[in-house]
Tab-separated table of C-alpha atoms in Angstrom:
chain	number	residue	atom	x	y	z
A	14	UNK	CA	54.820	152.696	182.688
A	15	UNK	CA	56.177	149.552	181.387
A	16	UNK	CA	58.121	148.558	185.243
A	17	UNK	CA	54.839	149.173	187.081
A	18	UNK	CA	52.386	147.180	184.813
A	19	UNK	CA	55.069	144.008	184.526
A	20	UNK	CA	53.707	142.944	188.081
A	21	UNK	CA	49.957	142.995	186.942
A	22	UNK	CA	48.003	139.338	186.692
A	23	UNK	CA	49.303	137.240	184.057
A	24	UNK	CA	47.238	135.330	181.683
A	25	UNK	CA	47.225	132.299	182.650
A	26	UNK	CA	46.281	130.510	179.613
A	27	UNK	CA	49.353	132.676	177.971
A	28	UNK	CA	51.786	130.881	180.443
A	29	UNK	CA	51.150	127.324	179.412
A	30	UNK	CA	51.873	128.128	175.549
A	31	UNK	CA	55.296	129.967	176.658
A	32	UNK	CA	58.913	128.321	175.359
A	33	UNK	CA	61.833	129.149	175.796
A	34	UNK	CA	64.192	131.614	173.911
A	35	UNK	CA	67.601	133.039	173.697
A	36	UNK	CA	67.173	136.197	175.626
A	37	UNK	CA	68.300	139.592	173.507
A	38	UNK	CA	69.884	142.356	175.628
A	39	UNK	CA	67.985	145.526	174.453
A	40	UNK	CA	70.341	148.707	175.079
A	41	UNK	CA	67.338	151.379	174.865
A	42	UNK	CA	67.918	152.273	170.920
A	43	UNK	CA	66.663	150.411	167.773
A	44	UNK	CA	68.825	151.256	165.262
A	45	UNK	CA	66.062	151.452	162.799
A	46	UNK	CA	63.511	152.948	165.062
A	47	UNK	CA	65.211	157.101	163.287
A	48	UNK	CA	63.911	155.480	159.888
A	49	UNK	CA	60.391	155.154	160.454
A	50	UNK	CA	57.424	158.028	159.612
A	51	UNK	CA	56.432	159.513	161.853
A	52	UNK	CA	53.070	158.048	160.990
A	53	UNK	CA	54.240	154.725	161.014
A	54	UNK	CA	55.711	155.005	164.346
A	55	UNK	CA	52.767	155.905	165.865
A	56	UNK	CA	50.622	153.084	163.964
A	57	UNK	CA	53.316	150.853	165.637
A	58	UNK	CA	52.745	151.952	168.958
A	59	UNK	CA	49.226	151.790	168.595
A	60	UNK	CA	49.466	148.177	167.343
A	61	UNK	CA	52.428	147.105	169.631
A	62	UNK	CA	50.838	148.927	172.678
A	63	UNK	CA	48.104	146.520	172.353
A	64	UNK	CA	49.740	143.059	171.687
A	65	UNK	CA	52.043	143.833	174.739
A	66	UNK	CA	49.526	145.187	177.140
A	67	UNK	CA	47.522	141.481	175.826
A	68	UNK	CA	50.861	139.541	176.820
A	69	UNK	CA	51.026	141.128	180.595
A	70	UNK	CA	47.280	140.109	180.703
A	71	UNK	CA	45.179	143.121	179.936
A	72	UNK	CA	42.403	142.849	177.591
A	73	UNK	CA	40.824	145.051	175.497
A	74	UNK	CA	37.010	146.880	175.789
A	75	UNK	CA	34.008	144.889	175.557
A	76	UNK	CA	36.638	141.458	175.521
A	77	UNK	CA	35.004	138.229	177.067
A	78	UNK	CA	36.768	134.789	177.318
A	79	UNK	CA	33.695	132.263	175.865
A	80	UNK	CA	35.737	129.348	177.558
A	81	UNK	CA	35.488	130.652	181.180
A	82	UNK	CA	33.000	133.941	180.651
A	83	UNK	CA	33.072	134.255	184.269
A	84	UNK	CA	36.646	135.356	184.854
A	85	UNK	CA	37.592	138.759	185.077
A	86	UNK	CA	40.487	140.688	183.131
A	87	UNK	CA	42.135	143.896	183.718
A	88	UNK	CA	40.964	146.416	180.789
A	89	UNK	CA	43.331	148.042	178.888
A	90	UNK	CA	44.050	151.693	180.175
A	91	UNK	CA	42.188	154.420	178.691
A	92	UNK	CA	43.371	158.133	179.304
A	93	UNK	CA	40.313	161.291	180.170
A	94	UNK	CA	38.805	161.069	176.349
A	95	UNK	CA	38.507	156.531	176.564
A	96	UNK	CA	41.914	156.485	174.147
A	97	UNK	CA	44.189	153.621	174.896
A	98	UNK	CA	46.959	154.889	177.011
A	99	UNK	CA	50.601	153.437	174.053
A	100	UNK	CA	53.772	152.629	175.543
A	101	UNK	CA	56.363	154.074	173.292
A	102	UNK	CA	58.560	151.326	171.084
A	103	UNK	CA	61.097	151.312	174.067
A	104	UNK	CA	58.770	150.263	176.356
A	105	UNK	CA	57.340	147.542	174.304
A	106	UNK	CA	60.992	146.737	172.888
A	107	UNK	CA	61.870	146.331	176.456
A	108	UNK	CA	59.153	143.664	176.738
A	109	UNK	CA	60.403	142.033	173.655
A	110	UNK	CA	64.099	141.524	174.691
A	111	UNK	CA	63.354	139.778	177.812
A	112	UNK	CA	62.269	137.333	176.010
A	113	UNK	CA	58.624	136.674	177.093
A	114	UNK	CA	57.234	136.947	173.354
A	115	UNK	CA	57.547	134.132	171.516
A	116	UNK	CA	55.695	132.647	168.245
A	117	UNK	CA	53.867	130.668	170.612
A	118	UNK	CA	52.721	133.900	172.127
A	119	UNK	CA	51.299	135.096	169.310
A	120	UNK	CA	49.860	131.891	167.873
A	121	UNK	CA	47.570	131.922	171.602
A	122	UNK	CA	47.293	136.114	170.940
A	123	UNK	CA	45.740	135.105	167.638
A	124	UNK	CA	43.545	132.587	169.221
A	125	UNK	CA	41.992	134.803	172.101
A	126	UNK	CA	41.869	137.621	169.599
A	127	UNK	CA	41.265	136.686	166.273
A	128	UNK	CA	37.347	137.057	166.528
A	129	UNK	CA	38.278	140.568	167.701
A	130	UNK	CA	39.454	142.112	164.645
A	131	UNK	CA	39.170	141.875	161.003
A	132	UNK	CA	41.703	139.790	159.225
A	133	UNK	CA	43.153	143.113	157.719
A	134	UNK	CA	43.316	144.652	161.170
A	135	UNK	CA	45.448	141.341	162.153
A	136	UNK	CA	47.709	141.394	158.977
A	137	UNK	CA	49.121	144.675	159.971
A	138	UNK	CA	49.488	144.531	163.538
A	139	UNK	CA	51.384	140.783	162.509
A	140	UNK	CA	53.369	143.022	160.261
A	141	UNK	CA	54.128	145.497	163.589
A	142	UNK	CA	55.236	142.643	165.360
A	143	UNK	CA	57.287	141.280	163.052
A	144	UNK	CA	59.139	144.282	162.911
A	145	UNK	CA	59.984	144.450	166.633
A	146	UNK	CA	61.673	141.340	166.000
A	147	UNK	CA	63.408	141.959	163.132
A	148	UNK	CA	64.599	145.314	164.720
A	149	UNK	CA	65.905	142.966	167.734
A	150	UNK	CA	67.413	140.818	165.378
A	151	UNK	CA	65.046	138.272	166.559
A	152	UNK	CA	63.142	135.326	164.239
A	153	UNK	CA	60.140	136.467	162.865
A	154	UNK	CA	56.745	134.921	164.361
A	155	UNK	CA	55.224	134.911	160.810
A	156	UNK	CA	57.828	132.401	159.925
A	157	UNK	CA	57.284	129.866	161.989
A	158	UNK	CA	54.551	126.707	160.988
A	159	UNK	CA	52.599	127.450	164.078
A	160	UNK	CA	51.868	130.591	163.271
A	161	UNK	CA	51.172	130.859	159.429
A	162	UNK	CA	48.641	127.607	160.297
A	163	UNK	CA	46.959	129.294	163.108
A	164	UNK	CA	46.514	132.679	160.798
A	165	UNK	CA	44.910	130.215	158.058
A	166	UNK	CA	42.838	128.580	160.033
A	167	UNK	CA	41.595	131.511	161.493
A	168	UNK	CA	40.565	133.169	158.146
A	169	UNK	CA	38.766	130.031	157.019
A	170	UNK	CA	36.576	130.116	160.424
A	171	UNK	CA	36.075	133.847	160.071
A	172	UNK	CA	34.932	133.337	156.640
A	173	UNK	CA	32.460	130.701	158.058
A	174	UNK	CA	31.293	132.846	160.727
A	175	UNK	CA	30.590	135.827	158.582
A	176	UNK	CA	28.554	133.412	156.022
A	177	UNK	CA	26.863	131.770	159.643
A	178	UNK	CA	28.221	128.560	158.465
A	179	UNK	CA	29.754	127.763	161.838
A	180	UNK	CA	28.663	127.934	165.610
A	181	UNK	CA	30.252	128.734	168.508
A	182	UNK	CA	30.882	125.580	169.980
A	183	UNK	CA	32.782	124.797	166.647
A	184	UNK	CA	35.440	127.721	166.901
A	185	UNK	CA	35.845	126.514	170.536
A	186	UNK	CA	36.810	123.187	169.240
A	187	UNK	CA	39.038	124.803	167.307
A	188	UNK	CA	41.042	126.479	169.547
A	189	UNK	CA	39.423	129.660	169.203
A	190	UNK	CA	38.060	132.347	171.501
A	191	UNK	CA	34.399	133.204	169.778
A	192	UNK	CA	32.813	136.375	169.840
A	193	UNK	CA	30.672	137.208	172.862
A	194	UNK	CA	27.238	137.391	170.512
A	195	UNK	CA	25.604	134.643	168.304
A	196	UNK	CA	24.891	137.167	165.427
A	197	UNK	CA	27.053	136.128	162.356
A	198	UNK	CA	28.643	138.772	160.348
A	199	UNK	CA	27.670	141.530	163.332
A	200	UNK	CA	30.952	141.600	164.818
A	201	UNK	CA	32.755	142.396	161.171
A	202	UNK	CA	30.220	144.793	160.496
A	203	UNK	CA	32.210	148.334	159.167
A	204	UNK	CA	31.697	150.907	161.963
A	205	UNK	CA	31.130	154.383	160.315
A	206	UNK	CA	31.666	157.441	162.016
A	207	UNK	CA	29.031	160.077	163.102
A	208	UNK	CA	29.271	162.268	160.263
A	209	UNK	CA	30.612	166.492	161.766
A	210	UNK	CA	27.679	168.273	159.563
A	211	UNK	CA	27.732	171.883	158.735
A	212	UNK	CA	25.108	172.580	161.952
A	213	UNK	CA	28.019	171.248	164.313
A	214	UNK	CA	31.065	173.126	162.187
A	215	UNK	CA	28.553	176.394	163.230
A	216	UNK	CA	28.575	175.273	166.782
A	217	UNK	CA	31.633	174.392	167.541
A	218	UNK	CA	33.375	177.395	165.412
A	219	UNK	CA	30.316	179.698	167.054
A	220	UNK	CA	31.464	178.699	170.698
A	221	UNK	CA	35.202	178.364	170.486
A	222	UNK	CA	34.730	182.489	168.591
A	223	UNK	CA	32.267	183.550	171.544
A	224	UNK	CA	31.683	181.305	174.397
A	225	UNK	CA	33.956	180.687	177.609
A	226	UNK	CA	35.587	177.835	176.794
A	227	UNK	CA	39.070	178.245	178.791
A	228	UNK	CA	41.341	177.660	176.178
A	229	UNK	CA	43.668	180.943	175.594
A	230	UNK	CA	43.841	182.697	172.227
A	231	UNK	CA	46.463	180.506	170.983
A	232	UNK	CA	44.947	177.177	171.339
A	233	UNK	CA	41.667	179.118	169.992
A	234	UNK	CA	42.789	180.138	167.043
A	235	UNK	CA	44.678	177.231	166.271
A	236	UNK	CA	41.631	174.730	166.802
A	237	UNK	CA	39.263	176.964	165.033
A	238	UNK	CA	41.753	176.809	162.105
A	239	UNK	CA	42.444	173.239	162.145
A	240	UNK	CA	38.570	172.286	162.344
A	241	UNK	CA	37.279	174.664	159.283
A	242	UNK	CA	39.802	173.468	157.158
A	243	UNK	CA	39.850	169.539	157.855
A	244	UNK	CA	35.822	170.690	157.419
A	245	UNK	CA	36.119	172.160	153.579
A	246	UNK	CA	39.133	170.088	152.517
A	247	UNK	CA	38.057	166.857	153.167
A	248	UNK	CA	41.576	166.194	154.808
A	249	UNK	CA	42.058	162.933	156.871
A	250	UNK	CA	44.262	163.703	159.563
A	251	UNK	CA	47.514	162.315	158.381
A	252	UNK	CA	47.112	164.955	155.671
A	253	UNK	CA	46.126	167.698	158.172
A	254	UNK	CA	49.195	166.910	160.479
A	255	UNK	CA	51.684	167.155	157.582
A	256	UNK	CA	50.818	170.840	156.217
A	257	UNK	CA	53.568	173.038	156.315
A	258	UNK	CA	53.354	176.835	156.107
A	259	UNK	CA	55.823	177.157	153.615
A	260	UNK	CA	53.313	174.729	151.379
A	261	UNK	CA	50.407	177.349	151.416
A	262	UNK	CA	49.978	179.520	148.805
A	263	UNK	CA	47.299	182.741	149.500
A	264	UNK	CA	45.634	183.501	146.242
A	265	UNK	CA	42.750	185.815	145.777
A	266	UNK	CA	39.952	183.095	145.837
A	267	UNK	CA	41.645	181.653	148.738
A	268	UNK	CA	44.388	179.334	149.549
A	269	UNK	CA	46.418	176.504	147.859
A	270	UNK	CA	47.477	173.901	150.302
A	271	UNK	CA	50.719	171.434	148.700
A	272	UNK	CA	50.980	167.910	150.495
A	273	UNK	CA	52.153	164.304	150.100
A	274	UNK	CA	49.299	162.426	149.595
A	275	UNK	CA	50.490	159.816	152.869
A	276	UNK	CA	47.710	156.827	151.202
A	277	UNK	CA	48.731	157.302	147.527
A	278	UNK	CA	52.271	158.035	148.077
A	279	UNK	CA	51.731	160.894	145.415
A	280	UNK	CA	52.128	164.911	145.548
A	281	UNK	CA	48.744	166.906	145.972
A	282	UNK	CA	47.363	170.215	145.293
A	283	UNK	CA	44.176	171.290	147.175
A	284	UNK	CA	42.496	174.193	146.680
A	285	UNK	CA	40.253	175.988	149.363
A	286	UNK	CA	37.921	178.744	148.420
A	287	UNK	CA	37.043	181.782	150.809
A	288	UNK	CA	33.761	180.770	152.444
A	289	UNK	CA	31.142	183.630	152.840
A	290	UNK	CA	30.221	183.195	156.401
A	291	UNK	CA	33.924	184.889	157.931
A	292	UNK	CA	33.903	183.135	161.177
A	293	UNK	CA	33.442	179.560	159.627
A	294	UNK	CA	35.996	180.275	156.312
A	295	UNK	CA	38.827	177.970	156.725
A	296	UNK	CA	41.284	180.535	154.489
A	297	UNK	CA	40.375	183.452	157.265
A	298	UNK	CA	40.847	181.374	159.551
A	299	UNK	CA	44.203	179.854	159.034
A	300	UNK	CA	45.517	183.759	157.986
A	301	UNK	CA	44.383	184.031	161.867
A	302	UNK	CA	46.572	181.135	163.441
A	303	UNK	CA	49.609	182.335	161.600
A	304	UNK	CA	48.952	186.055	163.153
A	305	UNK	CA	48.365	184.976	166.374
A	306	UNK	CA	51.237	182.640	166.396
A	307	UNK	CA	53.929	184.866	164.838
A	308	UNK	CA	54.458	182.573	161.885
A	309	UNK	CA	52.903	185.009	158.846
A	310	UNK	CA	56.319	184.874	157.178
A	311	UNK	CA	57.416	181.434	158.916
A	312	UNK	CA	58.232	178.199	157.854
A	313	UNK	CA	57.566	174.939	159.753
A	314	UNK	CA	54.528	172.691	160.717
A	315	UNK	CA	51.242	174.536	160.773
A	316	UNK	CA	49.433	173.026	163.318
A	317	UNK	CA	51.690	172.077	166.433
A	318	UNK	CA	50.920	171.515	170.024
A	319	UNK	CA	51.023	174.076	172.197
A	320	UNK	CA	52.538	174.013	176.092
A	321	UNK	CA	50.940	174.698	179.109
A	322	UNK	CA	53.254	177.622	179.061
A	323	UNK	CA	51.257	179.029	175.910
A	324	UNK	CA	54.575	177.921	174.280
A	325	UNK	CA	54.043	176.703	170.553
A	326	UNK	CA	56.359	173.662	170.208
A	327	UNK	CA	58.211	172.992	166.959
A	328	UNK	CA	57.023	169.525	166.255
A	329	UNK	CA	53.902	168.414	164.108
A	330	UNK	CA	50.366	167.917	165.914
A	331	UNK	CA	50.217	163.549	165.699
A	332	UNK	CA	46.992	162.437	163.653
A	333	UNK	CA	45.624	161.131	167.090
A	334	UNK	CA	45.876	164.732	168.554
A	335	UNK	CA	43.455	166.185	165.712
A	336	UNK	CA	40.550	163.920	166.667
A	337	UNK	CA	41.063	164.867	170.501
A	338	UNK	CA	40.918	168.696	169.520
A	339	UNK	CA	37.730	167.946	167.105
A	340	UNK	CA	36.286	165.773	169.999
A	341	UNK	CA	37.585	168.091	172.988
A	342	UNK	CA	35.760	171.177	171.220
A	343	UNK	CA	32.782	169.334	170.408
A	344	UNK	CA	32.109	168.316	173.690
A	345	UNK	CA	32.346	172.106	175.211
A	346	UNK	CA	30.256	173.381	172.560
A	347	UNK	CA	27.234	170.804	173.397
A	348	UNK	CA	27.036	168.720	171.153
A	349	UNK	CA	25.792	165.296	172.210
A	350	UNK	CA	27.230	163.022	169.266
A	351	UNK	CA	30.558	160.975	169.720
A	352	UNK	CA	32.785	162.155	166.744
A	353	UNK	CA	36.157	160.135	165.462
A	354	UNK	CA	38.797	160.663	162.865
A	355	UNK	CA	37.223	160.648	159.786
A	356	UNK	CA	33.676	162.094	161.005
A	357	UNK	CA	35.371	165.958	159.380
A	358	UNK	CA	35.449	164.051	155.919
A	359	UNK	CA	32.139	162.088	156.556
A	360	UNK	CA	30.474	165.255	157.718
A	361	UNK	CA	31.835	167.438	154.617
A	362	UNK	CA	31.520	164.539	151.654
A	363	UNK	CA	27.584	164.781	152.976
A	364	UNK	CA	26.716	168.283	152.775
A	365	UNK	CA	28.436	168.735	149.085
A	366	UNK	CA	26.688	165.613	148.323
A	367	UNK	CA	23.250	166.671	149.167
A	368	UNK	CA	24.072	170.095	147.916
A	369	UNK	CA	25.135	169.054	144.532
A	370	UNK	CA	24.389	165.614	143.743
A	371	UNK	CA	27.509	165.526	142.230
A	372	UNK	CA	29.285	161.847	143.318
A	373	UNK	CA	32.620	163.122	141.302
A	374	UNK	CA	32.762	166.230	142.582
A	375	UNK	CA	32.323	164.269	146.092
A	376	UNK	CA	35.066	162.157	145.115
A	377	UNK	CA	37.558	164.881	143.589
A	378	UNK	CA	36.959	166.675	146.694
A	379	UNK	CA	38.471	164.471	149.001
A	380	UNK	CA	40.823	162.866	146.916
A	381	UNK	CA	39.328	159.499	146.776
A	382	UNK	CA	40.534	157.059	144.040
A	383	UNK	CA	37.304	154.662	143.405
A	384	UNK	CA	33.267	154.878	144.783
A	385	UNK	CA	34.563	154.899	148.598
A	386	UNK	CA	33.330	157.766	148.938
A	387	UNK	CA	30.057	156.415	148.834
A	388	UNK	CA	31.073	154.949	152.382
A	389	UNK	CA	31.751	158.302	153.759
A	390	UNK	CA	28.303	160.035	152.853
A	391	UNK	CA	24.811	159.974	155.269
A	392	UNK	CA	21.528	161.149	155.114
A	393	UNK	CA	18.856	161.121	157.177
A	394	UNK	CA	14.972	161.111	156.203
A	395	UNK	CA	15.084	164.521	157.160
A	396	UNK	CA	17.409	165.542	154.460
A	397	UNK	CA	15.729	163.551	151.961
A	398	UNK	CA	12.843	165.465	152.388
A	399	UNK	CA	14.564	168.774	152.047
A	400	UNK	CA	15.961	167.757	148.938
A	401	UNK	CA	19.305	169.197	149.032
A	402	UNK	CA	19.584	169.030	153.152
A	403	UNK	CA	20.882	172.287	153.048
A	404	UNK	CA	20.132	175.828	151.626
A	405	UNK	CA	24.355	176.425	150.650
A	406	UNK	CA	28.027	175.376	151.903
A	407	UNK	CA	29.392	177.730	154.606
């Protein structure tokens, strides 16, 4: 991918900040690259993908340069479902050793960009850069003077901007690409997800146990599983994608599922009651996926991707692949709303909500640490008016 997009239209603005650097020879291995998560790899992609498809002069969705807002960019590719099409760490390791990125590059990357994202956003995909270079055995960017002042400057102005203490024409002056919208604070707002309520866990478990959807029994059974229990156990899909067989534990009421908690670094038991409706009960359910994969006395990854030979593979679904399935399914059951990762917990922490009124229970239930929770749940005047918004869980 890497070769072919190398002769796309440079940024020209990019070019005049470039200096030059001692250029690394990069053999097609990082030596550290074995020791990463697999989660963290592919935040690193994700985050690397990004900054190098920026450097060979793509820009991201809905990006405008405020300088010259008549100039047109190449958009960042987007595969069938609109997700950004990564280059693996090779490919942008390859980038990196040729010695095109520079801390130049990524004081002007924080300039184009830094109206973009949140300042948290930009402190860890700095910290994914920085560890490209330190796995070249390259200088970090964050080091340098040019950097760390372009980073502080930028969170002052962003500060100012949220608080619509500063104008447009005063980031330009500053070096600074502004956002494409004169509405302070907007572009920083929190984006929630469209909560997965239990009227689309019914569809979507309704169509992919009845209608023609294509998929084979396999891929069925193993997406029907996979959306019932992300559904009642408020699991993010880091958590879903780490479940191994051999950590479930059938017990009469249902099931006990044993994982490392991957955001509190901790050991967690979750339990998951039998629900009364059989073809939405995430214990059922799962008992079905292991039968229909040959894996009722297995060990391994539960939920792993599956071949276009009907082949199930022996790695671990990545976190990205569960929102596809929830949004691939959604979409051939009918439903009209665009669902992301965390719209299974949003969905979930709303129903038991407005059933119960219970904000710990809420919180217990999806192993939240503080009132964030509150962040996940969403009514409508519809369900204030029905009181509870619902007559019982599934």
């Amino acid at each position: 991918m890497i070769n072919g997009l190398m002769t796309a239209q440079k940024n020209e603005e990019l070019a005049t900040h470039q200096e030059p650097v001692e250029s690394h020879t990069y053999h097609g291995h990082i030596n550290i690259l074995d020791t990463l998560a697999e989660n963290s790899k592919t935040s690193y992609e994700n985050d690397l993908s990004l900054f190098a498809y920026w450097v060979l002069g793509y820009k991201p969705k809905g990006y405008r340069n405020m300088v010259q807002p008549d100039i047109e960019y190449p958009q960042i590719p987007l595969d069938s479902m609109n997700n950004v099409v990564h280059m693996t760490l090779q490919e942008v390791a390859s980038l990196f050793a040729e010695g095109k990125i520079t801390p130049s590059t990524v004081s002007t990357w924080l300039q184009d960009l830094g109206f973009y994202y949140k300042i948290s956003t930009l402190r860890r995909k700095l910290s994914a850069i920085n560890w490209m270079f330190n796995a070249l055995e390259m200088d970090v960017p964050s080091a340098y003077p040019k950097v760390k002042q372009t980073f502080k400057a930028l969170i002052k102005l962003q500060n100012r901007y949220k608080g619509g203490k500063v104008s447009h024409q005063e980031i330009m002056a500053a070096k600074f690409n502004p956002p494409p919208e004169e509405r302070p604070g907007e572009v920083f707002k929190k984006k929630q997800s469209t909560p997965f309520r239990l009227e689309h866990l019914q569809a979507v478990l309704g169509f992919l146990t009845y209608g023609k959807h294509g998929l084979g029994k396999k891929r069925s059974a193993r997406d029907k599983a996979m959306i019932s229990l992300a559904w009642h156990g408020l699991f993010r899909r880091s958590e879903l994608a780490s479940i191994r067989i051999e950590n479930i534990y059938f017990r009469e009421k249902g099931m006990l599922v044993h994982l490392y908690d991957t955001k509190n670094h901790e050991q967690e038991e979750r339990p998951i009651n039998y629900a009364a409706n059989p073809m939405l009960c995430p214990v059922r359910l799962v008992q079905e996926w292991l039968e229909v994969s040959g894996r009722l006395e297995g060990s391994g990854w539960l939920f792993c991707p599956i071949s276009k030979s009907d082949n199930i593979r022996a790695e671990s679904l990545a976190g990205r692949d569960v929102m596809r399935i929830l949004v691939r399914a959604s979409e051939l059951a009918g439903c009209k709303e665009e669902f992301s990762g965390h719209s299974t917990r949003a969905g979930a922490a709303t129903e038991l909500y407005l059933k119960t009124r219970d904000g710990k229970r809420v919180q217990d239930a999806g192993g939240w640490r503080s009132e964030v929770w509150k962040d996940y749940v969403r009514s409508s005047d519809e369900d204030m008016f029905n009181g509870t918004g619902m007559s019982g869980m599934t």
